[in-house]
PDB file of C-alpha atoms and ligand atoms in Angstrom:
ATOM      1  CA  UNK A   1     -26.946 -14.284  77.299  1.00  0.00           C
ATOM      2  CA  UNK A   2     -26.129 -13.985  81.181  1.00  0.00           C
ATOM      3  CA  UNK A   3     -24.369 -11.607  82.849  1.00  0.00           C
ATOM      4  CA  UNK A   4     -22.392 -13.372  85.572  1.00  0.00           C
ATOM      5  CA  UNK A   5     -21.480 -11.673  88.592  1.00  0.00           C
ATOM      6  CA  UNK A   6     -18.675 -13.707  90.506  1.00  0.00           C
ATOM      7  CA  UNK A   7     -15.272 -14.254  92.285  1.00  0.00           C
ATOM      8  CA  UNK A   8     -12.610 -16.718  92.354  1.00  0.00           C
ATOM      9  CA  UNK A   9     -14.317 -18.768  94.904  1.00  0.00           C
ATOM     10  CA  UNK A  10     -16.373 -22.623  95.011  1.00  0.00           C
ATOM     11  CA  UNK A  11     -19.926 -20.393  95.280  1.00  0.00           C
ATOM     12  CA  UNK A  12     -18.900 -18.376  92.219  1.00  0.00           C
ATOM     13  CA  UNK A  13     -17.403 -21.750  90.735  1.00  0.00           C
ATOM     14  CA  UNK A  14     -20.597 -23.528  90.879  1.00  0.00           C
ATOM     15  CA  UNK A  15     -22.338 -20.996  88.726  1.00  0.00           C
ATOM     16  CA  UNK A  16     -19.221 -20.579  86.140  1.00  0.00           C
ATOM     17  CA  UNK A  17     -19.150 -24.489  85.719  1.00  0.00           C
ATOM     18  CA  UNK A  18     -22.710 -24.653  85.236  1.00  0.00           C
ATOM     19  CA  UNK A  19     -22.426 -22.051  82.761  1.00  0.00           C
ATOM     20  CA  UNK A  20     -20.033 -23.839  80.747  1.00  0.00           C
ATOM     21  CA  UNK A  21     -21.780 -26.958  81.095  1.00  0.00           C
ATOM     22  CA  UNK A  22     -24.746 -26.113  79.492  1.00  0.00           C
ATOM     23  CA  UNK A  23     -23.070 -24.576  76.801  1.00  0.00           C
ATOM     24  CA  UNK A  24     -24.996 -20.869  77.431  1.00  0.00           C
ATOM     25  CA  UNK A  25     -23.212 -17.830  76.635  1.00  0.00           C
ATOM     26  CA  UNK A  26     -22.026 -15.187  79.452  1.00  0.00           C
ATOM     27  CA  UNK A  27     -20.057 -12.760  80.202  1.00  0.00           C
ATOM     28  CA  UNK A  28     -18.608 -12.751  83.611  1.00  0.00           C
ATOM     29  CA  UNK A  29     -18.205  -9.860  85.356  1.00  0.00           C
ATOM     30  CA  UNK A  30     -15.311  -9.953  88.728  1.00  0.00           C
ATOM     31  CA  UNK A  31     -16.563  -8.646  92.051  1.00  0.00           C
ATOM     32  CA  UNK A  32     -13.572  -8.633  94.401  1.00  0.00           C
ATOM     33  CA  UNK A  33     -14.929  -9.604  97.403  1.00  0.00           C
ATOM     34  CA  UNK A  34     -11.463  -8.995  98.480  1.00  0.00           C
ATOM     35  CA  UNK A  35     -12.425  -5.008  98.388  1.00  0.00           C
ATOM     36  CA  UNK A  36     -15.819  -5.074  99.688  1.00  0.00           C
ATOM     37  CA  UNK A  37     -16.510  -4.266  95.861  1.00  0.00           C
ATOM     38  CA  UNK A  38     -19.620  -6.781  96.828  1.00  0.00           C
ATOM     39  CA  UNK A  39     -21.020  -4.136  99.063  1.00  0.00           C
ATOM     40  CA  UNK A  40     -21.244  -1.720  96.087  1.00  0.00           C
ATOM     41  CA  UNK A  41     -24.649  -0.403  95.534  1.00  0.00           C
ATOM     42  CA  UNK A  42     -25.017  -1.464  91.677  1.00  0.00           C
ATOM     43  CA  UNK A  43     -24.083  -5.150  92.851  1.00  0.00           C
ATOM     44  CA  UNK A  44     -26.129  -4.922  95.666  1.00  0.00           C
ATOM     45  CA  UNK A  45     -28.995  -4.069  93.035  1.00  0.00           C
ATOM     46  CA  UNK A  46     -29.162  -7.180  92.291  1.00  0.00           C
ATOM     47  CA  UNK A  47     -27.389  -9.238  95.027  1.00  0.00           C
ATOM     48  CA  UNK A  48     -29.117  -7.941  98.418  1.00  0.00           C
ATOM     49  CA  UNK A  49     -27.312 -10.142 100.266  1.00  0.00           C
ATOM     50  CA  UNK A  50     -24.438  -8.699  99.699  1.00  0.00           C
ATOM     51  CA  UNK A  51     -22.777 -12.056  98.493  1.00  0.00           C
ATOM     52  CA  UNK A  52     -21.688 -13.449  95.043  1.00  0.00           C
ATOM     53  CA  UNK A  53     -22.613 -14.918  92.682  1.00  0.00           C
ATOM     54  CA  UNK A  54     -25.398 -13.008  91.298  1.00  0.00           C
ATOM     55  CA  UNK A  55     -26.457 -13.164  87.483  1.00  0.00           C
ATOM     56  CA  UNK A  56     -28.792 -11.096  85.350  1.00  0.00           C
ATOM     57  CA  UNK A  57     -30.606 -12.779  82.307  1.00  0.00           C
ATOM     58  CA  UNK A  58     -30.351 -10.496  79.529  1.00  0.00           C
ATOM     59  CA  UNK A  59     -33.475 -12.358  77.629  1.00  0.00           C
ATOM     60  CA  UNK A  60     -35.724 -10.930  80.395  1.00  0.00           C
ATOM     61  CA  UNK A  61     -33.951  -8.774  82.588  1.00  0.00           C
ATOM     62  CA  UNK A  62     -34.128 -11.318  85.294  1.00  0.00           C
ATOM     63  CA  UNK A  63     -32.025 -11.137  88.468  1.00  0.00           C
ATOM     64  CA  UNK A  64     -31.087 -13.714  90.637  1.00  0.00           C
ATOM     65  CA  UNK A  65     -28.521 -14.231  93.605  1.00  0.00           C
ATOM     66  CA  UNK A  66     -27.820 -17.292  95.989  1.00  0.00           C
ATOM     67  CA  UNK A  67     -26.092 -20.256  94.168  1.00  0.00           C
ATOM     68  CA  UNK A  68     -28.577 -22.618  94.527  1.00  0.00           C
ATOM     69  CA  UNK A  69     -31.458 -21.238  93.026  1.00  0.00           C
ATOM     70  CA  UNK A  70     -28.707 -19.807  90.216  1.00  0.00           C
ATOM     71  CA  UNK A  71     -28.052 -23.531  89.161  1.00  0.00           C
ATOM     72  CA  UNK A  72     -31.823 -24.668  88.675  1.00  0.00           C
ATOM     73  CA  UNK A  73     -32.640 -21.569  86.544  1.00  0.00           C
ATOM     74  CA  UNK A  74     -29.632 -22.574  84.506  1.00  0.00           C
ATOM     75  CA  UNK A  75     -30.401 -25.744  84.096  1.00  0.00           C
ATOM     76  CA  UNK A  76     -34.049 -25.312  84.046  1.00  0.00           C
ATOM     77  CA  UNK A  77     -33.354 -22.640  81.189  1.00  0.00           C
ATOM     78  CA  UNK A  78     -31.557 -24.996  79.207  1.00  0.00           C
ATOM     79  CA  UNK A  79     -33.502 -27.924  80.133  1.00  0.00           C
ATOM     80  CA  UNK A  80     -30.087 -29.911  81.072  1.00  0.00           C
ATOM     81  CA  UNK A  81     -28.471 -31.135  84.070  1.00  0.00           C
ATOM     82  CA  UNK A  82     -31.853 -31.833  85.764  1.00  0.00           C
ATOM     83  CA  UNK A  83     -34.177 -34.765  85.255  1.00  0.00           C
ATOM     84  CA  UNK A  84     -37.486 -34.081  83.936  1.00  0.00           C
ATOM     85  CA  UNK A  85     -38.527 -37.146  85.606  1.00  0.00           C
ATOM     86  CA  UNK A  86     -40.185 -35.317  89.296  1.00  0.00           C
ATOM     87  CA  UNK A  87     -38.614 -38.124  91.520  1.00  0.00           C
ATOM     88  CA  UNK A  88     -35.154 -37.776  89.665  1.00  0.00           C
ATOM     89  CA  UNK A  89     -35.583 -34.160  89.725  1.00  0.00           C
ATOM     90  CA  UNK A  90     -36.590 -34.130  93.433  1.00  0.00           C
ATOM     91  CA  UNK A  91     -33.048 -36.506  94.346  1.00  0.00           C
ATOM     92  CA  UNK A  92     -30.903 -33.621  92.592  1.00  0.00           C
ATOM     93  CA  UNK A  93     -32.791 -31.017  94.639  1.00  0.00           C
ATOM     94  CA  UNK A  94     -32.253 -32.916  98.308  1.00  0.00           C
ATOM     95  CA  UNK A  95     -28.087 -33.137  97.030  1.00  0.00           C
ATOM     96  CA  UNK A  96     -28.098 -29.333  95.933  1.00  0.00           C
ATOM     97  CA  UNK A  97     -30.072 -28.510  99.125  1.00  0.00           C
ATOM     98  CA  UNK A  98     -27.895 -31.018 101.120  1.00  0.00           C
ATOM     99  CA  UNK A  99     -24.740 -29.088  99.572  1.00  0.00           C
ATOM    100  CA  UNK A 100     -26.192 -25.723 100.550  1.00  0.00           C
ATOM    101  CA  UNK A 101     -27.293 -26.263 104.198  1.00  0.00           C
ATOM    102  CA  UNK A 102     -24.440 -28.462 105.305  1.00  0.00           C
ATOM    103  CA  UNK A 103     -21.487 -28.674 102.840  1.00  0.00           C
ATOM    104  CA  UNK A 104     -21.159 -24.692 101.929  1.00  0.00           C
ATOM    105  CA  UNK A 105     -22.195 -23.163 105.456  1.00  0.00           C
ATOM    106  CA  UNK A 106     -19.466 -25.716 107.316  1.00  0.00           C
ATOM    107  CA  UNK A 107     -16.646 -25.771 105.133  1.00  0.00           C
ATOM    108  CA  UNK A 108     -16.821 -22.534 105.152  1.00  0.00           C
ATOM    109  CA  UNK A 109     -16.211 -22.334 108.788  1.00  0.00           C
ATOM    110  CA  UNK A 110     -13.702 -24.453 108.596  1.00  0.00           C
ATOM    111  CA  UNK A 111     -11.710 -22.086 106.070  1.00  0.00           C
ATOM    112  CA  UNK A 112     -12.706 -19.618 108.761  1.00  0.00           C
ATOM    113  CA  UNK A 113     -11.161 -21.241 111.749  1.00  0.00           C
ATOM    114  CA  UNK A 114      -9.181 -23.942 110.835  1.00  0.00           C
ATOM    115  CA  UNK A 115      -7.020 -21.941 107.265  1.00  0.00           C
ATOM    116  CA  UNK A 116      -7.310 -18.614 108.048  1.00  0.00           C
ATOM    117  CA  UNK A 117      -7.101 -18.286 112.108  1.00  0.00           C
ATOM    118  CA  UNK A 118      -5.422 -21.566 113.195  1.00  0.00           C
ATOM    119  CA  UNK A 119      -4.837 -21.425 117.094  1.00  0.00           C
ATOM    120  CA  UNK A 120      -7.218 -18.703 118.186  1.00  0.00           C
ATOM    121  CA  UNK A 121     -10.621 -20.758 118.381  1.00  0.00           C
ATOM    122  CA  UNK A 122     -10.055 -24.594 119.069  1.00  0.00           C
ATOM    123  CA  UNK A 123     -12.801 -25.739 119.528  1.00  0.00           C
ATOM    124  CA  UNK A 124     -14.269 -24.146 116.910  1.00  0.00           C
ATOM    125  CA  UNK A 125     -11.714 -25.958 114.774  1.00  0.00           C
ATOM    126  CA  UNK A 126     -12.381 -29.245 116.900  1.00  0.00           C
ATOM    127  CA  UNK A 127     -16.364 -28.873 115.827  1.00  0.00           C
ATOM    128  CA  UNK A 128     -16.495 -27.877 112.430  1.00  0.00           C
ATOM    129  CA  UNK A 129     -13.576 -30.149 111.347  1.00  0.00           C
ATOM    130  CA  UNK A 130     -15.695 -32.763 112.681  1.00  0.00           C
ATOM    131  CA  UNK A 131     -18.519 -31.516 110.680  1.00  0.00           C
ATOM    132  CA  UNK A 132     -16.701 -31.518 107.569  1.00  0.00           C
ATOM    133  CA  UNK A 133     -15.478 -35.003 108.317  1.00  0.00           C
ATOM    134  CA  UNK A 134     -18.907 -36.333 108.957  1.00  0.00           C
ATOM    135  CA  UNK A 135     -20.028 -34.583 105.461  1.00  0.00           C
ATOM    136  CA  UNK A 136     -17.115 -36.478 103.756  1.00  0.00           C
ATOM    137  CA  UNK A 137     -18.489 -39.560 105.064  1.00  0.00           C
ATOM    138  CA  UNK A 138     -22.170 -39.069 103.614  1.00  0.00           C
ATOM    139  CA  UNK A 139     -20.834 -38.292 100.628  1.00  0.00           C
ATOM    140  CA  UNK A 140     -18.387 -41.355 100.405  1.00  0.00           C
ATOM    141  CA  UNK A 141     -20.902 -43.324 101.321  1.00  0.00           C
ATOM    142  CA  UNK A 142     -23.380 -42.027  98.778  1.00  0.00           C
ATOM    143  CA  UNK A 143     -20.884 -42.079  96.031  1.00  0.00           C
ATOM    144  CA  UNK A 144     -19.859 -46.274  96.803  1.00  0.00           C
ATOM    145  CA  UNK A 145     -23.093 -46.995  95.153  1.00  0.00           C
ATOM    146  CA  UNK A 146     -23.920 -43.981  92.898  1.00  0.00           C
ATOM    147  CA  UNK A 147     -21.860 -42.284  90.150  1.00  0.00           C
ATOM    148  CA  UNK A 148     -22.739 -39.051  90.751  1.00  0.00           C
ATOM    149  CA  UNK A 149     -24.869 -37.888  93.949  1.00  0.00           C
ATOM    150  CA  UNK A 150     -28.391 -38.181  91.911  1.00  0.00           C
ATOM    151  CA  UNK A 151     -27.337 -41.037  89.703  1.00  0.00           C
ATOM    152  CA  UNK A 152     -26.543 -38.627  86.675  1.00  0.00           C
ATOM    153  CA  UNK A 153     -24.342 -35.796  86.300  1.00  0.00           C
ATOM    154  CA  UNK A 154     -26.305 -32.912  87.953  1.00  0.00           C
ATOM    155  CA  UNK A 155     -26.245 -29.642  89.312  1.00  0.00           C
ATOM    156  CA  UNK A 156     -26.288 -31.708  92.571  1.00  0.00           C
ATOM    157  CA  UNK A 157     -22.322 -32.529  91.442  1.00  0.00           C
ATOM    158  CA  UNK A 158     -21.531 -29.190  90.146  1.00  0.00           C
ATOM    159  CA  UNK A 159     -22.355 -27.240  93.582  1.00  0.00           C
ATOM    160  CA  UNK A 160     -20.720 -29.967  95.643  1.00  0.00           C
ATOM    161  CA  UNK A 161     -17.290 -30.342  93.411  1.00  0.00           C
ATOM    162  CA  UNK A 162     -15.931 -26.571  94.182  1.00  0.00           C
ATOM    163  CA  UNK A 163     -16.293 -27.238  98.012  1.00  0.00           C
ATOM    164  CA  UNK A 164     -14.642 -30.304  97.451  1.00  0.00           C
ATOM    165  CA  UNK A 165     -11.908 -28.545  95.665  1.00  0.00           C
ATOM    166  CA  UNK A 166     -10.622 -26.989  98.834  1.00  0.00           C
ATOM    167  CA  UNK A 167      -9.730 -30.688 100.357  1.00  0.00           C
ATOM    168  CA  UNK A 168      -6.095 -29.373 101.425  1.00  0.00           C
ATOM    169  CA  UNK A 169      -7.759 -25.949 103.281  1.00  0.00           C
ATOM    170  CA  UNK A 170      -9.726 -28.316 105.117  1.00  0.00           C
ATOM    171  CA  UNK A 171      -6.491 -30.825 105.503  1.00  0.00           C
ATOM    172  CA  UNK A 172      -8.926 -33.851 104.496  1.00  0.00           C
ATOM    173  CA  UNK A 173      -7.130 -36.721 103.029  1.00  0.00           C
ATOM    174  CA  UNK A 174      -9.086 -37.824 100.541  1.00  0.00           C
ATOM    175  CA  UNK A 175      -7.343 -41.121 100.372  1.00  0.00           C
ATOM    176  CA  UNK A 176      -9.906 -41.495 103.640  1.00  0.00           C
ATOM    177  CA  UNK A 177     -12.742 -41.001 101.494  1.00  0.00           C
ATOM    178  CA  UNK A 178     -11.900 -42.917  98.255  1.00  0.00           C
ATOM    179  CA  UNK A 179     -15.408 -42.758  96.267  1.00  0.00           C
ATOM    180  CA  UNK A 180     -15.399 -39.092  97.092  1.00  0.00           C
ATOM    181  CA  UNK A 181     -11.668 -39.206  95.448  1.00  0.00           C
ATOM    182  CA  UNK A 182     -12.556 -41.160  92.523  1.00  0.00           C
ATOM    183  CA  UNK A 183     -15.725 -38.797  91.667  1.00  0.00           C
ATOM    184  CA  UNK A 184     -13.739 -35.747  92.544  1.00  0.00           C
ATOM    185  CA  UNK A 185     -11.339 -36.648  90.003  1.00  0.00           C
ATOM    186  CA  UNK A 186     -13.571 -37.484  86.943  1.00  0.00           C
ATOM    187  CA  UNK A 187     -15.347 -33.977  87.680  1.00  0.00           C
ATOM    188  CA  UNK A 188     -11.964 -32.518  87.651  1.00  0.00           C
ATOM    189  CA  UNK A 189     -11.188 -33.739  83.998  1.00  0.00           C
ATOM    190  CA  UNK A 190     -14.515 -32.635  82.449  1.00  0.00           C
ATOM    191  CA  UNK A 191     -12.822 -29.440  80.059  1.00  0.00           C
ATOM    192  CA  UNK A 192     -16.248 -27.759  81.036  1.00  0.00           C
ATOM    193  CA  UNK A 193     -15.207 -27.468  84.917  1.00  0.00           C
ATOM    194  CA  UNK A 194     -11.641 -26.622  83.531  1.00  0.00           C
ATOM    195  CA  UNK A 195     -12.862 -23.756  81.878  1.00  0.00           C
ATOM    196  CA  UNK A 196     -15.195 -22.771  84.493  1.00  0.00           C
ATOM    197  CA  UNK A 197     -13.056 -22.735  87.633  1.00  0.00           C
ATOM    198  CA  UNK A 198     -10.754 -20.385  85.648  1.00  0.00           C
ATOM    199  CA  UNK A 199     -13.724 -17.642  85.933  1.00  0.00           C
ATOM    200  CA  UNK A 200     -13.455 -14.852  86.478  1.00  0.00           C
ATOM    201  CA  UNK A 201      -9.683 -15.642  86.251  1.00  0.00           C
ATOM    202  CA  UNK A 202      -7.018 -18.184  86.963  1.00  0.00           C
ATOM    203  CA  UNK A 203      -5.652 -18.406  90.234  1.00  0.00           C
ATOM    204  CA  UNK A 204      -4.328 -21.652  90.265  1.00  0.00           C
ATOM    205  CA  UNK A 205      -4.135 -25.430  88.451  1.00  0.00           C
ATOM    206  CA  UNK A 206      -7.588 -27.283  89.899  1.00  0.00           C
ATOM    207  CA  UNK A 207      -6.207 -29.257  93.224  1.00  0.00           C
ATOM    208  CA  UNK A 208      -4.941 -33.145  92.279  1.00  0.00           C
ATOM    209  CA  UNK A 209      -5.212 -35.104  95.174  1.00  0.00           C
TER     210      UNK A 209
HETATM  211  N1  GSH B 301     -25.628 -18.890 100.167  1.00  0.00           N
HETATM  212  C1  GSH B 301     -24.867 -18.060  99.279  1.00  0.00           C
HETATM  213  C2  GSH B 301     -23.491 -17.838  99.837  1.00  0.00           C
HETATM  214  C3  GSH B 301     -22.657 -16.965  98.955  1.00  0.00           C
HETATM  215  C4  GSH B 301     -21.344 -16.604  99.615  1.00  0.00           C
HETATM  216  O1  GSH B 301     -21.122 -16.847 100.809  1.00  0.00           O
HETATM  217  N2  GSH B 301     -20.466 -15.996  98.821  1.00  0.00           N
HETATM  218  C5  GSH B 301     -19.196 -15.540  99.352  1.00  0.00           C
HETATM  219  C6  GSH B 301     -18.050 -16.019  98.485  1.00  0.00           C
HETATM  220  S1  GSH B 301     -18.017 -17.787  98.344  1.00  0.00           S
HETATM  221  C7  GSH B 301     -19.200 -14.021  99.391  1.00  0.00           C
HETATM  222  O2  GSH B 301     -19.702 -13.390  98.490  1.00  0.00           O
HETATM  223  N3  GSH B 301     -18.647 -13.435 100.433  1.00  0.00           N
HETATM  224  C8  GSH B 301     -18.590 -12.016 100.578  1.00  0.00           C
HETATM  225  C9  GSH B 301     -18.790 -11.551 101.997  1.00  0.00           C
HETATM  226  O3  GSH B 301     -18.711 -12.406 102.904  1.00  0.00           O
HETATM  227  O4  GSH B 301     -19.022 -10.368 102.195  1.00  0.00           O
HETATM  228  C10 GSH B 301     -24.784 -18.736  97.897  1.00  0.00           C
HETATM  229  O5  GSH B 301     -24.723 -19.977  97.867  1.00  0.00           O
HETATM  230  O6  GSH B 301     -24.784 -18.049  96.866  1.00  0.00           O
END
């Protein structure tokens, strides 16, 4: 059993889907980042960074924060969603670490400059839309001849998908990307990541393009 410590948001979504993926029971606990409730001292216990998500293993009293390293304890706990195979394993580790140096930091920014405070930084806006736009081109271009970012479904795909989610924040037409569209959209039908972007409640229907 984990306790899952998370907000509606694609670095809390990563660890939800997972979660529901692998088929391991949680309960998910909501830290409104919204009211600095991440900045509590019993969250930041076990989240020093002062950032969600953050889960606790029951089985061992285990703690753990930062997405990335949440998603290959998962899957490494339930021996899913990562090749056993080191080379295969290795490929989903250069995606998730690909997703987590360049996909989260930068889209982020652009939600930052380009959703949230349109006008007062341009070229801010002008740089990291850029970024994002080069991103959505290694990621087409991946995805022409691959299924999923490491060949199979992965965690690689599950910590990519919720950034991907945000397309219209980051007004990218995915029509410009269309193996990034066609991936997006199987990963949107799996009930799994239905269930799990709903966690820790439903803000809205998962984004069609
Ligand atoms: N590298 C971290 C980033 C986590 C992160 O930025 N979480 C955001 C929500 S998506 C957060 O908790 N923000 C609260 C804050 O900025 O104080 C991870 O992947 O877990």
């Amino acid at each position: 059993m984990i306790d899952l410590y998370t907000w509606t948001t694609p670095n809390g979504r990563k660890a939800s889907i997972a979660l529901e993926e692998l088929q391991i029971p949680y309960t998910a606990h909501a830290v409104d980042i919204s009211k600095d409730e991440q900045f509590k001292p019993e969250f930041l216990k076990i989240s020093s960074n002062n950032r969600i998500p953050a889960i606790v293993d029951r089985e061992n009293n285990f703690s753990l924060m930062e997405s990335g390293a949440i998603l290959l304890y998962l899957a490494e706990k339930a021996g899913k969603l990562l090749p056993q195979d080191r080379q295969k394993r290795f490929r989903v580790t250069e995606w998730l670490m690909w997703q987590m140096g360049g996909v989260g930091p930068m889209l982020g920014q652009v939600h930052h400059f380009v959703k949230y405070n349109s006008g007062k930084a341009p070229y801010a806006e002008e740089r990291y839309l850029k970024e994002a736009n080069r991103l959505y081109g290694v990621l087409d271009k991946r995805l022409a001849d691959h299924e999923f970012v490491a060949d199979e479904y992965s965690v690689a795909d599950i910590s990519i998908w919720p950034w991907i989610s945000r397309f219209d924040w980051q007004t990218i037409n995915l029509d410009q990307y269309p193996n990034v569209k066609r991936w997006y959209v199987a990963i949107a039908k799996r009930p799994a990541v239905q269930r799990g972007y709903d966690v820790p409640k439903k803000t809205n229907e998962i984004p069609m393009p």
